[in-house]
mmCIF file of C-alpha atoms in Angstrom:
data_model
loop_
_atom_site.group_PDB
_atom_site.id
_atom_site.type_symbol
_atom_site.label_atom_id
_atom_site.label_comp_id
_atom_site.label_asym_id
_atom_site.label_seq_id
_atom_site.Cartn_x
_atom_site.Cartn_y
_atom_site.Cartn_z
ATOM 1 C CA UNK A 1 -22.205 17.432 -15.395
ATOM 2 C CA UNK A 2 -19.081 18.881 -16.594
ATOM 3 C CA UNK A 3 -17.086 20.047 -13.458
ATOM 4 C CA UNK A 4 -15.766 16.893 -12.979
ATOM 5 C CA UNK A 5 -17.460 16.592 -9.618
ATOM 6 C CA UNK A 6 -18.915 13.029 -10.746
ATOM 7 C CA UNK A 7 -15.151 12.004 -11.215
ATOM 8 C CA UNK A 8 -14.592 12.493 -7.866
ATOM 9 C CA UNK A 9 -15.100 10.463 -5.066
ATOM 10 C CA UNK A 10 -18.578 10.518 -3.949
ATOM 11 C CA UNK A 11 -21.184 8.883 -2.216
ATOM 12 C CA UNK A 12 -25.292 8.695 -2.719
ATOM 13 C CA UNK A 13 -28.187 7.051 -0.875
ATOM 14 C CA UNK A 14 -30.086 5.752 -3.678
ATOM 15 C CA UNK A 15 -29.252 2.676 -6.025
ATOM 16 C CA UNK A 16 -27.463 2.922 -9.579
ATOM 17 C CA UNK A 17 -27.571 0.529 -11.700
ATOM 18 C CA UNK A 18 -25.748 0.778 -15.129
ATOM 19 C CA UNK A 19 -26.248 -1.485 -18.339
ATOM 20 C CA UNK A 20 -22.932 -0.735 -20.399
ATOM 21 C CA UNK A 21 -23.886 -0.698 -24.638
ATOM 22 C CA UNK A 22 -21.302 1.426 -25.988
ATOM 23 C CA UNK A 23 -17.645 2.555 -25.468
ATOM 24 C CA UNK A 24 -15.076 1.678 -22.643
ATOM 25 C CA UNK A 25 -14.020 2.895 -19.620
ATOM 26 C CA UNK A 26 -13.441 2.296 -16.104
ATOM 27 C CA UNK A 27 -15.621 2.936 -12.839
ATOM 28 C CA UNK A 28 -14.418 3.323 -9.419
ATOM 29 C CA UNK A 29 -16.705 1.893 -6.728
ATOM 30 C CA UNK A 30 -15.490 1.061 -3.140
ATOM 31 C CA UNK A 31 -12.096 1.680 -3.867
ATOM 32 C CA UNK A 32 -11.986 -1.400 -6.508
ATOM 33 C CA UNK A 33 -12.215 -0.176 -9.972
ATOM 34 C CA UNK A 34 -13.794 -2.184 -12.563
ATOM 35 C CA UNK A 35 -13.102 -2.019 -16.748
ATOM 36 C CA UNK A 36 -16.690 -1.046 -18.044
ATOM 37 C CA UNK A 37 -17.702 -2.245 -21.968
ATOM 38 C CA UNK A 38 -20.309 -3.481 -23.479
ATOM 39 C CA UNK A 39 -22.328 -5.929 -21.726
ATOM 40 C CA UNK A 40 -21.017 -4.299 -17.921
ATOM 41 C CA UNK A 41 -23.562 -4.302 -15.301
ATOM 42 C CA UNK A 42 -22.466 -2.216 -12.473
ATOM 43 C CA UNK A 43 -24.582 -1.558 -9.394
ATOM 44 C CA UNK A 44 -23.548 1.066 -6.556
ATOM 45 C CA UNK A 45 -25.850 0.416 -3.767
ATOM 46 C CA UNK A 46 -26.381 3.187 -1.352
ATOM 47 C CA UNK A 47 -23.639 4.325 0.958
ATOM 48 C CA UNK A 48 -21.259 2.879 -1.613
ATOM 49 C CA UNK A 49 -18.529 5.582 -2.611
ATOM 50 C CA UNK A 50 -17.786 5.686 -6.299
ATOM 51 C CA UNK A 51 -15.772 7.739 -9.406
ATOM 52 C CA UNK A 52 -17.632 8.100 -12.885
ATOM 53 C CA UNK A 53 -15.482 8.114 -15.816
ATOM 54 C CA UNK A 54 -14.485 10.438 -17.947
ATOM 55 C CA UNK A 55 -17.856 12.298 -19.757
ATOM 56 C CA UNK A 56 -18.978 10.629 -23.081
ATOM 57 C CA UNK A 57 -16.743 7.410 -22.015
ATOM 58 C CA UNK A 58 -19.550 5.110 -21.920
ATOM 59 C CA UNK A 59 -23.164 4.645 -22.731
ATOM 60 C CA UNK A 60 -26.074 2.585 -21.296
ATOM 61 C CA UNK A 61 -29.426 2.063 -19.801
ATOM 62 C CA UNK A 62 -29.034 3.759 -15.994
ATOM 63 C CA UNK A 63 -31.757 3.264 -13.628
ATOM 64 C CA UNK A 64 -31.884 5.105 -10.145
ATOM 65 C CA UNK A 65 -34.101 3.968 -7.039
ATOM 66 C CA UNK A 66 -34.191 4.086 -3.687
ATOM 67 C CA UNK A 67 -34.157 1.657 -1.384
ATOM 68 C CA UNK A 68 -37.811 1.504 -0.392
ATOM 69 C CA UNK A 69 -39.158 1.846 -4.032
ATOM 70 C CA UNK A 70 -39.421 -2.034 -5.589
ATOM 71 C CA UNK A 71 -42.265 -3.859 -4.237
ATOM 72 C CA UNK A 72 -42.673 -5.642 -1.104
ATOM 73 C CA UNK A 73 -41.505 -8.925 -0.921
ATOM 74 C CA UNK A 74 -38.777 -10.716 1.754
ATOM 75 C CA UNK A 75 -36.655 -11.264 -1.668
ATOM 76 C CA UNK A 76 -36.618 -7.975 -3.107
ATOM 77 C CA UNK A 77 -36.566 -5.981 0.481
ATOM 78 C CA UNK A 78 -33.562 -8.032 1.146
ATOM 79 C CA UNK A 79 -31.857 -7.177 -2.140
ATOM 80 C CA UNK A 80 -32.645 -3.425 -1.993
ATOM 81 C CA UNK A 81 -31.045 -3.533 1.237
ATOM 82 C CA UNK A 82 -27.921 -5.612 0.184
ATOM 83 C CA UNK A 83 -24.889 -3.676 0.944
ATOM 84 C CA UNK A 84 -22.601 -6.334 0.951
ATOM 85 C CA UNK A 85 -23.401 -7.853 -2.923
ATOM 86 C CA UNK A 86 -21.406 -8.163 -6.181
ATOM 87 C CA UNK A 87 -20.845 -4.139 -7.920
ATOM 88 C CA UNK A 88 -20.057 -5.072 -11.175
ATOM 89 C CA UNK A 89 -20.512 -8.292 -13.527
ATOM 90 C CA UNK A 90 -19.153 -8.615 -17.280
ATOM 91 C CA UNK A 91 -22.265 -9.967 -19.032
ATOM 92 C CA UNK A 92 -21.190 -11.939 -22.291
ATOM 93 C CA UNK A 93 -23.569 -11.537 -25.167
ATOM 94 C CA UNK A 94 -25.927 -14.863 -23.837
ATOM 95 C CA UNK A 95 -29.343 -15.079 -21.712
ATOM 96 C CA UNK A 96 -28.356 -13.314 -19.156
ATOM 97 C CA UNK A 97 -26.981 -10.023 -20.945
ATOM 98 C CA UNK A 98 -30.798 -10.368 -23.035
ATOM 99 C CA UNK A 99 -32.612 -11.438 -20.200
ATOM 100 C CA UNK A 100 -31.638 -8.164 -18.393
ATOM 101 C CA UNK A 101 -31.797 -5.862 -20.747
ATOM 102 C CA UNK A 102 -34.768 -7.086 -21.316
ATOM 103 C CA UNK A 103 -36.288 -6.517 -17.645
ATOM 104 C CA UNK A 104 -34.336 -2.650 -17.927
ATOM 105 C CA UNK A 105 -36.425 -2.055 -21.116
ATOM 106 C CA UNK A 106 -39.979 -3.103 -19.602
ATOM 107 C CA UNK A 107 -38.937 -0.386 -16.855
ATOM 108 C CA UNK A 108 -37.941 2.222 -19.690
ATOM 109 C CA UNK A 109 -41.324 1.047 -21.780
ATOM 110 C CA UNK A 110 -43.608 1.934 -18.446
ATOM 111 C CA UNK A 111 -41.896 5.123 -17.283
ATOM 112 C CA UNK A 112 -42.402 6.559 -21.097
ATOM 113 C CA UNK A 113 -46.054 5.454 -21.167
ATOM 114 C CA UNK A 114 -47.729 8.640 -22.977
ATOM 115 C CA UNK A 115 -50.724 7.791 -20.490
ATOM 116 C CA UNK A 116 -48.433 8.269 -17.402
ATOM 117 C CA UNK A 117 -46.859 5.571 -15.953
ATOM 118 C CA UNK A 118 -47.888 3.658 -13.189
ATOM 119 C CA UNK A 119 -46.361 3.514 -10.065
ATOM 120 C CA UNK A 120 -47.687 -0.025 -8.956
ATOM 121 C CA UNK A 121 -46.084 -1.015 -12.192
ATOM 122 C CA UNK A 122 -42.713 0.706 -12.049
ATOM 123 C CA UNK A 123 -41.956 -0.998 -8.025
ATOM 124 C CA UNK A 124 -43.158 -4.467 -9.487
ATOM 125 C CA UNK A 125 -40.818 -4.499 -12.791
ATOM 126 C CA UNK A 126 -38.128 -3.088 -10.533
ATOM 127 C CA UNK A 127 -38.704 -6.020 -7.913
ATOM 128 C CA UNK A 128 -38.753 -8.565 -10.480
ATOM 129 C CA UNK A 129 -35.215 -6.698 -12.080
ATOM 130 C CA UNK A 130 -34.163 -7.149 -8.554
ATOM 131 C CA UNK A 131 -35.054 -10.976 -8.466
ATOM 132 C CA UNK A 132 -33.363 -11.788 -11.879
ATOM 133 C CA UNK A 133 -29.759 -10.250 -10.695
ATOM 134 C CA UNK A 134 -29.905 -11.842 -7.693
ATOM 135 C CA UNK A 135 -29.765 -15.241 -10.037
ATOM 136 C CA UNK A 136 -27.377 -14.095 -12.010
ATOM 137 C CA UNK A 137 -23.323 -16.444 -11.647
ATOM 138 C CA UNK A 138 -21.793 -14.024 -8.779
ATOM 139 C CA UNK A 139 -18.160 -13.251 -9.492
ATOM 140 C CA UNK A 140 -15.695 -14.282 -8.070
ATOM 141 C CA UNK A 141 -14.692 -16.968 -5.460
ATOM 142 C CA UNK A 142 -16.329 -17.201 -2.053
ATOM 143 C CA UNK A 143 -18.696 -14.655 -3.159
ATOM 144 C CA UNK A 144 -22.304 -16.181 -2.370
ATOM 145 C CA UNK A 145 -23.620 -14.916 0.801
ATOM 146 C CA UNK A 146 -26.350 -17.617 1.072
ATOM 147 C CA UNK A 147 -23.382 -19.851 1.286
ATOM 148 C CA UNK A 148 -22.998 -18.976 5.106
ATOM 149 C CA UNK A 149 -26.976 -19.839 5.591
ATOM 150 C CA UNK A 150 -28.593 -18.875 8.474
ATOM 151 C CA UNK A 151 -26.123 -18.033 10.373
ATOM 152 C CA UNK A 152 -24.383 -15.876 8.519
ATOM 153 C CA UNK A 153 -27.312 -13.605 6.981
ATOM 154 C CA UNK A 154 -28.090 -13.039 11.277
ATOM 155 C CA UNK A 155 -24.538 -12.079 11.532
ATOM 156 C CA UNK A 156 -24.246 -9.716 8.726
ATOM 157 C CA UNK A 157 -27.422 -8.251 10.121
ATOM 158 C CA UNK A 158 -25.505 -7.536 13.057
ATOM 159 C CA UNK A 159 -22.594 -6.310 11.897
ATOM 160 C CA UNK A 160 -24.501 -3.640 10.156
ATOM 161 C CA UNK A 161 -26.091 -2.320 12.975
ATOM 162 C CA UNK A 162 -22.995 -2.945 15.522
ATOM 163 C CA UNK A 163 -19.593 -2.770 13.471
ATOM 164 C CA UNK A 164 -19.043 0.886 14.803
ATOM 165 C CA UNK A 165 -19.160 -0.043 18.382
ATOM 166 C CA UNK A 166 -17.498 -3.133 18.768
ATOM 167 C CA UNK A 167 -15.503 -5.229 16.612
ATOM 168 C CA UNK A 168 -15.155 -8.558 18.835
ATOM 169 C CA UNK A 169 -16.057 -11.222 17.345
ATOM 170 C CA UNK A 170 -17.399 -12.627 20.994
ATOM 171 C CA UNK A 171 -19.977 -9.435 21.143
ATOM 172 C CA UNK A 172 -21.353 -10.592 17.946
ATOM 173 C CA UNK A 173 -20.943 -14.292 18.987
ATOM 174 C CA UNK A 174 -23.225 -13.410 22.622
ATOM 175 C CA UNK A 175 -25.296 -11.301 20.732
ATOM 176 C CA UNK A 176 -26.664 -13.901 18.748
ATOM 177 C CA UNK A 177 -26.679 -16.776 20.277
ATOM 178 C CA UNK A 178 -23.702 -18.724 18.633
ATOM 179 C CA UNK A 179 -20.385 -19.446 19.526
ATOM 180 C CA UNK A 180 -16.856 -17.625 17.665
ATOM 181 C CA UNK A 181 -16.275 -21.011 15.997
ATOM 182 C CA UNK A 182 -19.915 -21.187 14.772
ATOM 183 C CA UNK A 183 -19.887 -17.674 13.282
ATOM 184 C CA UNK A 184 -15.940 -18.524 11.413
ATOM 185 C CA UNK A 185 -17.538 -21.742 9.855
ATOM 186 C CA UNK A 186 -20.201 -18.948 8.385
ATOM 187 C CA UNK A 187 -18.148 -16.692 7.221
ATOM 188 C CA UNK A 188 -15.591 -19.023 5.666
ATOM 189 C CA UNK A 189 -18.191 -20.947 3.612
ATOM 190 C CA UNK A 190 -19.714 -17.499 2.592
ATOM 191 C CA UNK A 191 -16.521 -15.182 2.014
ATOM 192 C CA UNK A 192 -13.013 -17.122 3.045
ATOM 193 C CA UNK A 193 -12.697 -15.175 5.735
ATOM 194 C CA UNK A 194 -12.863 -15.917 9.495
ATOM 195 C CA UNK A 195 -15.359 -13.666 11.521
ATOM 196 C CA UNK A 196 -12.671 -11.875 12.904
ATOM 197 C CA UNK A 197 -11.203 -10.454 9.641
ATOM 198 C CA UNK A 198 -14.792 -9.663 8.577
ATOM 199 C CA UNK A 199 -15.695 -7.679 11.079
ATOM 200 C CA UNK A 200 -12.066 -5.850 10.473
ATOM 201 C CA UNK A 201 -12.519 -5.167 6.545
ATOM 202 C CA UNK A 202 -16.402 -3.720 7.571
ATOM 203 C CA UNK A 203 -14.938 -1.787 9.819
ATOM 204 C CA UNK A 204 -12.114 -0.396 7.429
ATOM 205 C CA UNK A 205 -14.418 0.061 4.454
ATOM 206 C CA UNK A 206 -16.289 2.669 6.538
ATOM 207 C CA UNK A 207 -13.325 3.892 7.536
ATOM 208 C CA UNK A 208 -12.289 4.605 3.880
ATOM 209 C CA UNK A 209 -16.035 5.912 3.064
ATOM 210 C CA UNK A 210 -15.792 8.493 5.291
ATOM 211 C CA UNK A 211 -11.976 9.605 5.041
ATOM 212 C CA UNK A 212 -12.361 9.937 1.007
ATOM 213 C CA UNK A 213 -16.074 11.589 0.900
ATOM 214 C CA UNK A 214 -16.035 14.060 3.571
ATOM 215 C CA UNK A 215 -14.128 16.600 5.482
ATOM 216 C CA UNK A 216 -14.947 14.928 8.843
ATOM 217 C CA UNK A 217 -11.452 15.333 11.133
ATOM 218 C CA UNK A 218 -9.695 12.013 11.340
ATOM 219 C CA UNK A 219 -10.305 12.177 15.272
ATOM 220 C CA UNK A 220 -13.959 12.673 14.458
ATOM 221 C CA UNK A 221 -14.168 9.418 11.744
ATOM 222 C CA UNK A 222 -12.100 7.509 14.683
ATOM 223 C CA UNK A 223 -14.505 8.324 17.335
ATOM 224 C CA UNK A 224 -17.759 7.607 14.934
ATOM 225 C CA UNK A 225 -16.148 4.141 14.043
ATOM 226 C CA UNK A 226 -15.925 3.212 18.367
ATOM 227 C CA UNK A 227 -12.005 4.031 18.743
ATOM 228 C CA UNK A 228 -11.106 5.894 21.906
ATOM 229 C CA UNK A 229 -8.300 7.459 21.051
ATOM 230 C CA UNK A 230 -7.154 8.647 16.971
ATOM 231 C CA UNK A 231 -4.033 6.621 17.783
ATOM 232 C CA UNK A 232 -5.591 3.112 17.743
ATOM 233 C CA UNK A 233 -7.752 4.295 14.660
ATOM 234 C CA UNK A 234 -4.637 5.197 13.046
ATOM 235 C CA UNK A 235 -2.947 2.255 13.698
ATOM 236 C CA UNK A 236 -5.709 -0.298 12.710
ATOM 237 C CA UNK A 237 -6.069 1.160 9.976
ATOM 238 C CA UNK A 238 -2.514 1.161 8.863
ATOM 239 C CA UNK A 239 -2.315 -2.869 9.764
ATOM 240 C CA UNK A 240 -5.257 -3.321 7.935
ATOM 241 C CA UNK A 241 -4.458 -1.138 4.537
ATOM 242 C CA UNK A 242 -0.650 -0.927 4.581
ATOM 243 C CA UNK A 243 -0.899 3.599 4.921
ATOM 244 C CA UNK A 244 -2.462 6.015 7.487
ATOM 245 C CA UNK A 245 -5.408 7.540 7.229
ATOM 246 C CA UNK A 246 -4.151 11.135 6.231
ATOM 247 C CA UNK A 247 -2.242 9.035 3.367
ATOM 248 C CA UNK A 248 -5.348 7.360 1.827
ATOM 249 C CA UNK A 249 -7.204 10.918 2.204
ATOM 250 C CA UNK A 250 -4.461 12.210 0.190
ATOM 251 C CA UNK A 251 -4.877 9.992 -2.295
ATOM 252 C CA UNK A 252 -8.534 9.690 -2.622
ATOM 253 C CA UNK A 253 -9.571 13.777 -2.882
#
């Protein structure tokens, strides 16, 4: 597209995953922007909000699928679902830069079959795609989610479903049968955060999602995210970015 509408901020509900070979640029997604070159692997997951660069910056293998597409197994489900995992990794010319553009290339070879591809095929080379990123060094400290075990996988599950209508970390605490002290041991060993501040930046993200991909009122975002009143929205959101939420708008057309 050439109307620069892919340079804006927007948001889609399928999975993009990009193999960098050529050129250099740089690729917003979640409001952290990330230097793309050769041997990048980014991956927006869906309700992710990203910027493309500039046309004819880069150039790669870029696969698209939703989240119900790779085959069925508790591994690859729980990948596919992963909202919460690493967007972008700088592969150095090794195993695992050749390892996945190997997998990327089986996918290519099958969808290009002159006999028609299959789609059995396709959902097991993507689940087994799936598998080998998830093995793949994650960057970054405190960036392993399995880290947190049990416990924390539960409370991320949680905090999915609840983190627009209640952000105390005793609700999640009751909820699932732990105490506030169980769930900060969790999230510490998974992201060096206590519960508490988790909850907060989940909260926030969404909060940025929606002010910098729609046209929703700021009222309406504050009463979607479980605040009673626009003031508290605007001030915890101000404590927790450092601006209101008509400022980051602003910023982020």
């Amino acid at each position: 597209m050439t109307d620069g509408s892919l340079q804006r901020v927007h948001c889609t509900d399928f999975h993009a995953l990009t193999l960098v070979t050529d050129g250099s640029a740089e690729h917003t997604v979640d409001f952290v922007t990330y230097p793309c070159r050769p041997g990048t692997l980014l991956w927006v997951r869906p309700g992710q909000v990203q910027s493309h660069a500039e046309p004819g910056g880069i150039n790669g293998t870029h696969l698209l699928f939703t989240p119900a597409f790779p085959a069925p197994s508790a591994a690859a489900s729980r990948l596919a679902d992963d909202w919460y995992g690493p967007a972008c990794w700088q592969l150095a010319a090794d195993r695992n830069y050749t390892a996945t553009a190997d997998h990327l290339s089986q996918i290519r070879a099958e969808y290009t079959r002159p006999e028609g591809a299959s789609p059995e095929v396709l959902r097991l080379l993507v689940g087994a795609l799936l598998l080998h990123l998830d093995r793949l060094p994650r960057p970054g400290p405190h960036s392993d989610p399995q880290a947190g075990g049990e416990v924390y996988a539960r409370f991320r599950a949680e905090l999915e479903r609840s983190y627009a209508t209640t952000r105390r970390a005793e609700d999640y605490a009751h909820r699932l049968g732990y105490t506030v002290k169980t769930l900060t041991r969790a999230c510490q060993a998974a992201t060096g955060k206590p519960v508490k501040q988790v909850i907060d930046a989940r909260v926030t993200l969404q909060a940025q999602r929606l002010l910098a991909h729609t046209d929703e009122p700021i009222a309406t975002i504050a009463h979607r995210l479980g605040f009673s009143e626009p003031a508290n929205f605007g001030k915890f959101f101000r404590n927790q970015t450092g601006t209101t939420p008509g400022n980051f708008r602003n910023l982020n057309p």
